[in-house]
Coordinates of C-alpha atoms in Angstrom, one line a residue:
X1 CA 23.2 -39.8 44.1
X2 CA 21.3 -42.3 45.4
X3 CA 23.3 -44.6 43.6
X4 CA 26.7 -43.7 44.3
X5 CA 25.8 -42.8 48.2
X6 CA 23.9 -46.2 48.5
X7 CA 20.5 -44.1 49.9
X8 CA 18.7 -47.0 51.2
X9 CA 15.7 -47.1 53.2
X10 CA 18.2 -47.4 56.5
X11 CA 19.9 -44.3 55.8
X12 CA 18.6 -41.2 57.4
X13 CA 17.4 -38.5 55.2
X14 CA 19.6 -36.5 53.2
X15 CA 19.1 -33.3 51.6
X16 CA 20.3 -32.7 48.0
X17 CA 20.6 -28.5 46.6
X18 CA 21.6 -28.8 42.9
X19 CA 21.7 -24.8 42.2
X20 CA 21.3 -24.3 38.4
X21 CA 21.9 -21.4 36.2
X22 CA 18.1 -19.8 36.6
X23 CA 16.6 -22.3 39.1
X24 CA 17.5 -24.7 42.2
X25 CA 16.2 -28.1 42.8
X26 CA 16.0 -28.9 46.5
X27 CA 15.4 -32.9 46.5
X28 CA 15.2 -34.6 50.0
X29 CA 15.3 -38.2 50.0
X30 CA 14.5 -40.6 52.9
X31 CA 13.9 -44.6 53.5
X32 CA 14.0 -44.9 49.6
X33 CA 11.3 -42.7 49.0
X34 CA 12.6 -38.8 46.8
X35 CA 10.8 -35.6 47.4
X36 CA 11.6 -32.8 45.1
X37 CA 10.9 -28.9 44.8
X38 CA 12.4 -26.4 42.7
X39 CA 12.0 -22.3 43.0
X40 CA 13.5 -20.1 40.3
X41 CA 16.8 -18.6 41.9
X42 CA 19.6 -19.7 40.8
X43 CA 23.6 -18.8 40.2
X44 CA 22.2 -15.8 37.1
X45 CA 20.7 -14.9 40.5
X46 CA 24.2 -13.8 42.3
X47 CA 25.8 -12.7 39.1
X48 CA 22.8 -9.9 38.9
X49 CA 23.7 -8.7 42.5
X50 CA 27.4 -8.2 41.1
X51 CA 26.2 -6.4 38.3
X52 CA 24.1 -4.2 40.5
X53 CA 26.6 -3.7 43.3
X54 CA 29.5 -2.9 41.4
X55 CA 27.9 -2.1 37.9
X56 CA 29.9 -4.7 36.0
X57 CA 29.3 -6.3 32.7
X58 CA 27.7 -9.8 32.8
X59 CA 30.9 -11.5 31.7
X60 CA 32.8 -9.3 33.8
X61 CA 30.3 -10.0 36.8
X62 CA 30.4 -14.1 36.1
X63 CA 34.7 -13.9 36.1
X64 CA 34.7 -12.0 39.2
X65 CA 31.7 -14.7 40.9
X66 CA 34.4 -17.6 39.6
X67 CA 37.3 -16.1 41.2
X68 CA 35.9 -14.8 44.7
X69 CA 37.6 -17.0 46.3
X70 CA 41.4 -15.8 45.8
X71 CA 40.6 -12.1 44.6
X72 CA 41.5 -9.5 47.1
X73 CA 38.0 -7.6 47.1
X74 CA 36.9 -11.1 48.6
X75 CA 35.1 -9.2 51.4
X76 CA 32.9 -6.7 49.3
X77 CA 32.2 -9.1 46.8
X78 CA 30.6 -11.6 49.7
X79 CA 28.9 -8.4 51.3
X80 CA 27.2 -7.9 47.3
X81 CA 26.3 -11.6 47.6
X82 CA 24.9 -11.7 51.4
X83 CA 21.0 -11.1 50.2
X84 CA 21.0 -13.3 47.9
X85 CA 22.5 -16.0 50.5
X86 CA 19.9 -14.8 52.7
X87 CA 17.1 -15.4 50.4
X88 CA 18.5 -18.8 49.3
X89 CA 18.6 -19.8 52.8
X90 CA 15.2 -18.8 53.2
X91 CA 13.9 -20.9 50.5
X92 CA 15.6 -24.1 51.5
X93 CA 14.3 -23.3 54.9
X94 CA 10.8 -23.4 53.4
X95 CA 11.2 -26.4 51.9
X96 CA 12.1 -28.5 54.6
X97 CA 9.4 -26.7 57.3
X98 CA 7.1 -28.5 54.6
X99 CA 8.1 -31.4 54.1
X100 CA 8.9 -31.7 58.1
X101 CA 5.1 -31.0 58.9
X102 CA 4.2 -33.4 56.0
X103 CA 6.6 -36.1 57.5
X104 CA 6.6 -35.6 61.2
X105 CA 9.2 -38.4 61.5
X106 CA 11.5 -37.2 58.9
X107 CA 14.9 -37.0 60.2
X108 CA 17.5 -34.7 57.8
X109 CA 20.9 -34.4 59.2
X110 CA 22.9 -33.6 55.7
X111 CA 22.7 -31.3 52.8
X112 CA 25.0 -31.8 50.0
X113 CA 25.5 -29.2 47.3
X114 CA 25.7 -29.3 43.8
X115 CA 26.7 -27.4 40.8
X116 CA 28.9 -24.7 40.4
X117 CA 27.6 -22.2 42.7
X118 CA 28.8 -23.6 45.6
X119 CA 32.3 -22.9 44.7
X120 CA 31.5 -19.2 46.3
X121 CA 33.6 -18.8 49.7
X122 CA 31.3 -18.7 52.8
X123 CA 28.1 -20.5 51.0
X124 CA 28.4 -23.9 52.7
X125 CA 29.3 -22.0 56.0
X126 CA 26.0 -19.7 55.6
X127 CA 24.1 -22.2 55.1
X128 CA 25.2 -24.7 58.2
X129 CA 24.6 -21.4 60.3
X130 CA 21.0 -20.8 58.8
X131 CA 19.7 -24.7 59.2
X132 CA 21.6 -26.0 61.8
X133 CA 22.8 -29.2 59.8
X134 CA 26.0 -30.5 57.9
X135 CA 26.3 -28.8 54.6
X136 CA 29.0 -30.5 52.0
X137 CA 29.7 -30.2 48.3
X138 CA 30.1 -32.6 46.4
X139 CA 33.6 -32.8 45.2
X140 CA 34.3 -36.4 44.1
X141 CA 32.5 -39.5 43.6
X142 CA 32.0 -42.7 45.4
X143 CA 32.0 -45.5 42.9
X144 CA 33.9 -44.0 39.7
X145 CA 37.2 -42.8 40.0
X146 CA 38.5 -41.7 36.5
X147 CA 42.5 -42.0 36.0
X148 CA 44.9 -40.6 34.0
X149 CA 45.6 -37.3 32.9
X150 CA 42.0 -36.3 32.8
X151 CA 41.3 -37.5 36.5
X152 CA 42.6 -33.9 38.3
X153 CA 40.0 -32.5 35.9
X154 CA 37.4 -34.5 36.7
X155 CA 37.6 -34.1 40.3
X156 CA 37.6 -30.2 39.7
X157 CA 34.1 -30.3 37.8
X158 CA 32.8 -33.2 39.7
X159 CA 30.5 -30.5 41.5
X160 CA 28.7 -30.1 38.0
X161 CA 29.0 -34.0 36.7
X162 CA 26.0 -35.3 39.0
X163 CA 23.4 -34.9 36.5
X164 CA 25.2 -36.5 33.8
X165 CA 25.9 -39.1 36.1
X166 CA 22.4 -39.5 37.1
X167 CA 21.3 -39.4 33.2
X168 CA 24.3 -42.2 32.0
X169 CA 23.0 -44.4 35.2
X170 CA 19.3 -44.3 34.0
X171 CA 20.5 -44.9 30.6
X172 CA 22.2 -48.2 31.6
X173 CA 19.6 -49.5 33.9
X174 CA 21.6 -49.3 37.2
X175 CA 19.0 -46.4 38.3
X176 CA 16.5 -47.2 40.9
X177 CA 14.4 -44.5 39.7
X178 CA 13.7 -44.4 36.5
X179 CA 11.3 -41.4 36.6
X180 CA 11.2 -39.2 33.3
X181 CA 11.1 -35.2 34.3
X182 CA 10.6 -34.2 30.8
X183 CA 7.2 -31.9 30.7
X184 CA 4.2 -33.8 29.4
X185 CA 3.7 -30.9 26.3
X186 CA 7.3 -32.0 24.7
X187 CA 6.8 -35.9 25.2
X188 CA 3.3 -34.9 23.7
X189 CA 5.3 -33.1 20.5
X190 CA 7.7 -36.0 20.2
X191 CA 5.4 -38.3 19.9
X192 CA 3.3 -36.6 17.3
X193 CA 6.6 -35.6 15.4
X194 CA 7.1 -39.5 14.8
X195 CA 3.6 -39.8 13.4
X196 CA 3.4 -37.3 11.0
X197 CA 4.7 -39.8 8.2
X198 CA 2.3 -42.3 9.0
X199 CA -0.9 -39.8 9.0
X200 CA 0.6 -38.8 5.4
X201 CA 0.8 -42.3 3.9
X202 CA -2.9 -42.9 5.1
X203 CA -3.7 -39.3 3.6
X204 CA -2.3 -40.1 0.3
X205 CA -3.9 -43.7 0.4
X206 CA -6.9 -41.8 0.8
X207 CA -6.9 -40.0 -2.2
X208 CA -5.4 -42.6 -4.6
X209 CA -8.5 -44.3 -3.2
X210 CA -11.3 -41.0 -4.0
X211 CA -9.7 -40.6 -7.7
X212 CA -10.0 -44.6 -8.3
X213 CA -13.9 -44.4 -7.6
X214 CA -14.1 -41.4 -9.6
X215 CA -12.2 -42.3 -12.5
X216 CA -14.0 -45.8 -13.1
X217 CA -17.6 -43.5 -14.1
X218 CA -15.4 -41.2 -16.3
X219 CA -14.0 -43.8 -18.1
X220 CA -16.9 -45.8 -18.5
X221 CA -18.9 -43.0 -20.1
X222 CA -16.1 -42.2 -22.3
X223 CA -15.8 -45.4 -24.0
X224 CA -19.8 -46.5 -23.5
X225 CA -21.5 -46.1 -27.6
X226 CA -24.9 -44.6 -27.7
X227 CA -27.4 -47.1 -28.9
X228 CA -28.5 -46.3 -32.8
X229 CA -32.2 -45.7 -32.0
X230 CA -31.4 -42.3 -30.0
X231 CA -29.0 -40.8 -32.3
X232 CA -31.7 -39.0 -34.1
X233 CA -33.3 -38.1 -31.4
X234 CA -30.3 -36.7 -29.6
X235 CA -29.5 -34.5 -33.0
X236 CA -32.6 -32.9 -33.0
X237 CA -32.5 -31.9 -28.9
X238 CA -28.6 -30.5 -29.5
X239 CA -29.7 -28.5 -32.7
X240 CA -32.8 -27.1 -30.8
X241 CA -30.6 -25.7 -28.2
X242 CA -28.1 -24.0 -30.6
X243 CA -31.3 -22.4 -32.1
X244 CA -32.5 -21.2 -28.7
X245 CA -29.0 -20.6 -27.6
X246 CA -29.1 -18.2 -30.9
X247 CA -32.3 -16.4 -30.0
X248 CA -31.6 -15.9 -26.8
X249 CA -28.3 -14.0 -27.9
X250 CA -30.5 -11.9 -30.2
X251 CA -33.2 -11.2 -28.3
X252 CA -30.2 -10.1 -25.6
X253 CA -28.8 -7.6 -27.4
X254 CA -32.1 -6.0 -28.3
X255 CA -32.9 -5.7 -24.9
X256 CA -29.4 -4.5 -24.1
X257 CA -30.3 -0.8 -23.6
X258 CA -27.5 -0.1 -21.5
X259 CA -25.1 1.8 -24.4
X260 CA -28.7 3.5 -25.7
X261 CA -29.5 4.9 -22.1
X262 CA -25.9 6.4 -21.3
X263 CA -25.9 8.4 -24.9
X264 CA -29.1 9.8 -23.8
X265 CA -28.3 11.0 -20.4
X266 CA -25.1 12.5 -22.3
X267 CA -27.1 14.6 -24.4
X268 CA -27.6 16.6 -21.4
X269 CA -24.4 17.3 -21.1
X270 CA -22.6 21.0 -21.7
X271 CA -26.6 22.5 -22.6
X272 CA -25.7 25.6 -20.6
X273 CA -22.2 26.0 -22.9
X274 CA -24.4 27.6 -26.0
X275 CA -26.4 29.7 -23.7
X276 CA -23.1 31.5 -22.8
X277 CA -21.9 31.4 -26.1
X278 CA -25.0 33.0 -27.3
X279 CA -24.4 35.7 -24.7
X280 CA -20.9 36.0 -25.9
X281 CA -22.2 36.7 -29.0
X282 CA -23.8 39.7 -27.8
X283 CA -21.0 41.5 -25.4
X284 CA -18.8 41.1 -28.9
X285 CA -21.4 42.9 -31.1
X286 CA -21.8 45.5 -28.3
X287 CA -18.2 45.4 -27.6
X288 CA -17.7 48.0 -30.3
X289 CA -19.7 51.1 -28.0
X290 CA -22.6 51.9 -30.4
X291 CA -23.9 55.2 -30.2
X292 CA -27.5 55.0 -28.7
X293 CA -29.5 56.5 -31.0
X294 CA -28.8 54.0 -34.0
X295 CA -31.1 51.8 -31.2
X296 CA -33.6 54.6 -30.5
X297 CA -36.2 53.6 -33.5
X298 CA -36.1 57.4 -34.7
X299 CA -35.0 57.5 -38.3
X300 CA -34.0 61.5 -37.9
X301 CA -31.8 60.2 -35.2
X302 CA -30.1 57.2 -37.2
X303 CA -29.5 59.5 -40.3
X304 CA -27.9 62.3 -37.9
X305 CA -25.2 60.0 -37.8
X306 CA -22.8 59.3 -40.8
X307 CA -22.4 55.8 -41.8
X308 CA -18.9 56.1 -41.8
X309 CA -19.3 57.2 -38.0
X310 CA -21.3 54.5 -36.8
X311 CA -19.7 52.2 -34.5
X312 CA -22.1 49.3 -35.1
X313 CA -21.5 45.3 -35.5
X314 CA -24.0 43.9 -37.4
X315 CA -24.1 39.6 -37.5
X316 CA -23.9 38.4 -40.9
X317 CA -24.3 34.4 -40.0
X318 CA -22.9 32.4 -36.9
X319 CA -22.2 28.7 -37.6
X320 CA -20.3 26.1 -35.6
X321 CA -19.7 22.3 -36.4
X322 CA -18.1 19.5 -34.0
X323 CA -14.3 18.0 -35.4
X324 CA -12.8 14.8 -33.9
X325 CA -10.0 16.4 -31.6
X326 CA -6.8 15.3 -33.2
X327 CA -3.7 15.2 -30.7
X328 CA -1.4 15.7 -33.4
X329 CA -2.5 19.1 -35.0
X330 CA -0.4 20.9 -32.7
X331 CA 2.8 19.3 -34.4
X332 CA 1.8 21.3 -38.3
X333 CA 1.3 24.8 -36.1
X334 CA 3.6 27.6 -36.7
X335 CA 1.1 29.9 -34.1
X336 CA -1.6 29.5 -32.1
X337 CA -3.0 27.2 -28.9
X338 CA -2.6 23.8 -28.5
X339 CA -5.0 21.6 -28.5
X340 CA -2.8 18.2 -28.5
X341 CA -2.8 18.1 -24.6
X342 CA -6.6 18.3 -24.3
X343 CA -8.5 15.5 -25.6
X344 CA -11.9 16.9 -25.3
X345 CA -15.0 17.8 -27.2
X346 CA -14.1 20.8 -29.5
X347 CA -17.1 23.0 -31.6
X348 CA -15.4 25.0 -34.2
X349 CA -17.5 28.2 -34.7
X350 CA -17.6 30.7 -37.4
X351 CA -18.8 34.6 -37.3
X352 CA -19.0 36.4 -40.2
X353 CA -20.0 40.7 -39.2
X354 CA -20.4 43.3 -41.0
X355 CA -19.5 47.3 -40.3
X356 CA -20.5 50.8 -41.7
X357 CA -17.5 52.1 -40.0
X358 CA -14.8 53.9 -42.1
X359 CA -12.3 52.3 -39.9
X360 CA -12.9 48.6 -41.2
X361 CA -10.8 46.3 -40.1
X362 CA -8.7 48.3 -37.2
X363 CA -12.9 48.9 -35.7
X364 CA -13.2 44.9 -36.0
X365 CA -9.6 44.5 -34.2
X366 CA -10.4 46.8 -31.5
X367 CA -13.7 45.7 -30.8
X368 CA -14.5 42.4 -30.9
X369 CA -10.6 41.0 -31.1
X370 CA -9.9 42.7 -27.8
X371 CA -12.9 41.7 -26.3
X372 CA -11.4 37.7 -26.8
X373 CA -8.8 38.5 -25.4
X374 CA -9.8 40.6 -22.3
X375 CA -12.4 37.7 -21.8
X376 CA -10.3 34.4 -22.1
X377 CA -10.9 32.8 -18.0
X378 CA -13.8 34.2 -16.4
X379 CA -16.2 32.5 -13.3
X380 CA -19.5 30.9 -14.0
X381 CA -18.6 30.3 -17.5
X382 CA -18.2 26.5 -18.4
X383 CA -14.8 27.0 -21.3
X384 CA -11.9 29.2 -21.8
X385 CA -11.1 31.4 -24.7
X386 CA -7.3 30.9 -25.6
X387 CA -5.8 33.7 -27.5
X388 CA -2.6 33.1 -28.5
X389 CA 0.2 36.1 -27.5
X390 CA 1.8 37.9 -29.7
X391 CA -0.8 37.1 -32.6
X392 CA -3.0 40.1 -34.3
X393 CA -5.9 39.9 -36.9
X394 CA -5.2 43.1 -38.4
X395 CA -4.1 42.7 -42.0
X396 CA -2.6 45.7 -44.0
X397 CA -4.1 46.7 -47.1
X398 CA -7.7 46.1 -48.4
X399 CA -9.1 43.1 -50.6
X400 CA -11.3 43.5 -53.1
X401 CA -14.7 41.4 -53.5
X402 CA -15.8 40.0 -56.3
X403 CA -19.2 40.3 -56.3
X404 CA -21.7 37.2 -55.6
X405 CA -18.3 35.5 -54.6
X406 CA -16.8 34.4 -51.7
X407 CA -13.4 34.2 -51.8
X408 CA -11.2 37.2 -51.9
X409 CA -8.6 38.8 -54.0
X410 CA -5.4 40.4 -54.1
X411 CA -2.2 40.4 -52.4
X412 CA -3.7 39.1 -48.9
X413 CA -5.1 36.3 -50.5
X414 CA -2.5 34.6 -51.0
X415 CA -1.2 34.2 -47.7
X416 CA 0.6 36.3 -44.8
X417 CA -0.6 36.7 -41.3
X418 CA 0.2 35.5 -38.1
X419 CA -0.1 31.4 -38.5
X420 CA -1.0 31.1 -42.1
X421 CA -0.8 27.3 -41.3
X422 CA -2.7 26.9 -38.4
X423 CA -5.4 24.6 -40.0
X424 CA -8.3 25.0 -37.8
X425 CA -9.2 28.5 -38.5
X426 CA -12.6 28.8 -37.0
X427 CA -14.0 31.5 -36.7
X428 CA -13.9 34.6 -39.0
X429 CA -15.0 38.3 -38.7
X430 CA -15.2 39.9 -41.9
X431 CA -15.2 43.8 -42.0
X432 CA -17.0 45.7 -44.9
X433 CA -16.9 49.3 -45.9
X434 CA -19.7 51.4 -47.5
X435 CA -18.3 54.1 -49.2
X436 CA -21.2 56.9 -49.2
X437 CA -22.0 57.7 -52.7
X438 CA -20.7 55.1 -54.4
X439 CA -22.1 51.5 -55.2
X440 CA -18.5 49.8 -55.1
X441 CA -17.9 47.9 -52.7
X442 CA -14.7 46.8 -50.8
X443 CA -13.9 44.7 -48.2
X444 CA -11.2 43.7 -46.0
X445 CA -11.2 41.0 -44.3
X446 CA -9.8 39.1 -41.3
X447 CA -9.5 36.4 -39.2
X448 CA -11.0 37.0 -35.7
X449 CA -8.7 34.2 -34.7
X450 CA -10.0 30.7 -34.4
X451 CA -12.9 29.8 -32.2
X452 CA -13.3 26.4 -31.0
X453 CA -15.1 25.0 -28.3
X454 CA -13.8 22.5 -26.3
X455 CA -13.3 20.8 -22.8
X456 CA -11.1 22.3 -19.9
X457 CA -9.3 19.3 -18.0
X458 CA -11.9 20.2 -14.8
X459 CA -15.0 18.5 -17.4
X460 CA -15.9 22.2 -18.6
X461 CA -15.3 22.8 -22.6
X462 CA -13.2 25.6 -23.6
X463 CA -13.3 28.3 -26.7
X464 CA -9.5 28.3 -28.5
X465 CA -8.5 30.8 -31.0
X466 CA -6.1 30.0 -33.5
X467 CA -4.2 32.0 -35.6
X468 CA -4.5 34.9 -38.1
X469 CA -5.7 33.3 -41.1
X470 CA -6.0 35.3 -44.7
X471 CA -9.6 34.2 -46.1

């Protein structure tokens, strides 16, 4: 402006309002000298109030701003504009009671407005009224006049072109102010942007540099030959410490008493299982209700009794042993618990009883059978007996003993039963009758159903039963 008004130091001060989108620059320039201020309202500032007033959309709010001057709600559209005009007013008014008591001798006599904004009807008028001075827009320029068909254009936007105009001047070097406005913080950026490159060369110069000085050692030693006199001596201090080197290793694992220690504290573990086997033991042998007096030490009271009447469970032998659990045993099974989905400790016990009873083998089935499986989960004890359903140890008929043997003969001994194929038969109950008056003996026997001992999934072991197995 300065340039196209010719604002010498003999023209009286002028006032310049450029309102912006989101801000307004008020710049007052006198006797050559600028003086600038900018406060954030701007023409976002009146399209709000439009929004507010009539509850518009903001495109809808910025066409209606553009064409208040020929639409027909012209009057309510000022009256939703008026405080904002107020406050605009307010702030220029500011400004220049400032700069007034800064310059005592400043004499402003014109404002001229810039951008857009002062397009709105009643503005300039407002403004005369509220600082007693000239207020103008600008609407053409003084020293270019475009032509042709873009010229009526020109003349229409000219309000908005001063900037530009400003911005080409400076570029050409016809400004006579050549002050640069851009914050110190992006000049700052800019300027580092540019030497980034140059701070990488010197980086990379810097390590070609570090890997030349360490390289010329490397390669020296490399290529550097040992004089002859130490060779010997060198042997014998490199053998040395492959000896030590050895001993050291040895004397390691020696010492290494981690693996030792942990199978020790393990034998701790599951000490309480055989105490409640043991008392297993004893509910099955009393399981069978024997008559009190058989326990009263008077031999006129045992031998009021009939053998053939007493219910009694005498243990024969009790042994157990400890298989590797095998995950696949469950797939050769015809009957029986599974053990393929447990993977812990198993002890495979075996019970061999004898009986007086005349019953045999249906006194062993309804003694010390049911008592398995009436007593498969119970609280406080560390496994589980697992009784297959649907299985029975009972086995028709008798089998004869051979005397001083142990295997049995006859038609059971050769197979039937529940699961003859469930391989870990564990533990057996064998049932023998006394016939009174006569020496012979016969026995039937029969599988108890498999005992073994192994761990629930909660750490505690269990006791399974497998199937009905014709010894």
């Amino acid at each position: 402006m300065q340039y196209d008004l010719d604002l010498g130091e003999d023209v009286p001060g002028i006032i310049i309002l450029d309102i912006g989108t989101t801000s307004t620059d008020l710049i007052i320039a006198e006797e050559g000298r600028t003086w600038v201020r900018t406060f954030p309202s701007g023409g976002h500032t009146f399209t709000e109030a439009l929004i507010e007033t009539f509850k518009l959309t903001y495109s809808k709010a910025e066409k209606t701003k553009a064409e208040a001057q020929t639409s027909k709600y012209r009057r309510q559209i000022l009256n939703a504009l008026r405080p904002v005009f107020s406050d605009l007013a307010q702030e220029v008014q500011r400004s220049i009671g400032y700069y007034q008591s800064t310059h005592p001798n400043a004499n402003l006599t014109k404002l001229v407005g810039v951008g857009s904004t002062f397009k709105l009807p009643g503005l300039r008028k407002f403004l005369s009224q509220q600082l007693q001075m000239e207020v103008v827009r600008l609407d053409e320029f003084q020293k270019i006049k475009p032509s042709g068909r873009g010229a009526e254009l020109f003349s229409n936007h000219a309000v908005n072109f001063a900037s530009a105009y400003g911005l080409a001047l400076q570029g050409l070097g016809l400004a006579d102010i050549d002050v640069n406005l851009i914050p110190v913080s992006v000049v700052r950026d800019r300027l580092w942007a540019n030497k980034i490159k140059w701070f990488g060369a010197a980086a990379a110069l810097v390590v070609f540099g570090s890997l030349l000085s360490f390289a010329r050692p490397v390669l020296d030693g490399r290529y550097s030959e040992q004089p002859p006199e130490f060779e010997n001596d060198i042997k014998r201090i490199i053998d040395d410490a492959k000896a030590l080197k050895g001993r050291f290793e040895e004397i390691q694992q020696e010492t290494d008493i981690n693996a030792k220690a942990g199978n020790i504290i393990q034998t701790l573990d599951h000490r309480d299982v055989w105490k409640h086997m043991y008392s297993d033991l004893s509910q099955m042998l009393a399981s069978g209700n024997p008559q009190p007096e058989l326990f009263s030490g008077d031999p006129d009271l045992v031998s009021a009794i009939p053998p053939a009447q007493r219910r009694v469970l005498d243990l024969v032998s009790f042994d157990s042993e400890y298989p590797t659990v095998n995950r696949n045993a469950s797939s050769s099974r015809t009957t029986g618990a599974s053990d393929s989905d447990s993977g812990n400790p198993i002890v495979r016990c075996k019970m061999v009883v004898e009986t007086p009873n005349a019953e045999g083998v249906s006194f062993i089935n309804s003694s010390i059978l049911n008592w398995l499986r009436n007593n498969q989960d119970r609280d406080g004890v560390p496994y589980r007996l697992i009784v297959p359903s649907g299985s029975s140890a009972l086995i028709p008929g008798a089998v004869m003993v051979v005397p001083g043997g142990d295997e049995p003969v006859g038609d059971s001994a050769r197979g039937g039963g529940n699961g003859a194929t469930h391989a870990p038969a564990v533990a057996t109950s064998a049932a023998r009758a006394v016939s009174t008056g006569s020496q012979k003996a016969a026995t039937a026997w029969s599988s108890a159903r498999a005992a073994s001992l192994r761990r629930q999934a909660g750490g505690s072991p269990v006791v399974e039963t497998g199937g009905t197995t014709p010894i």
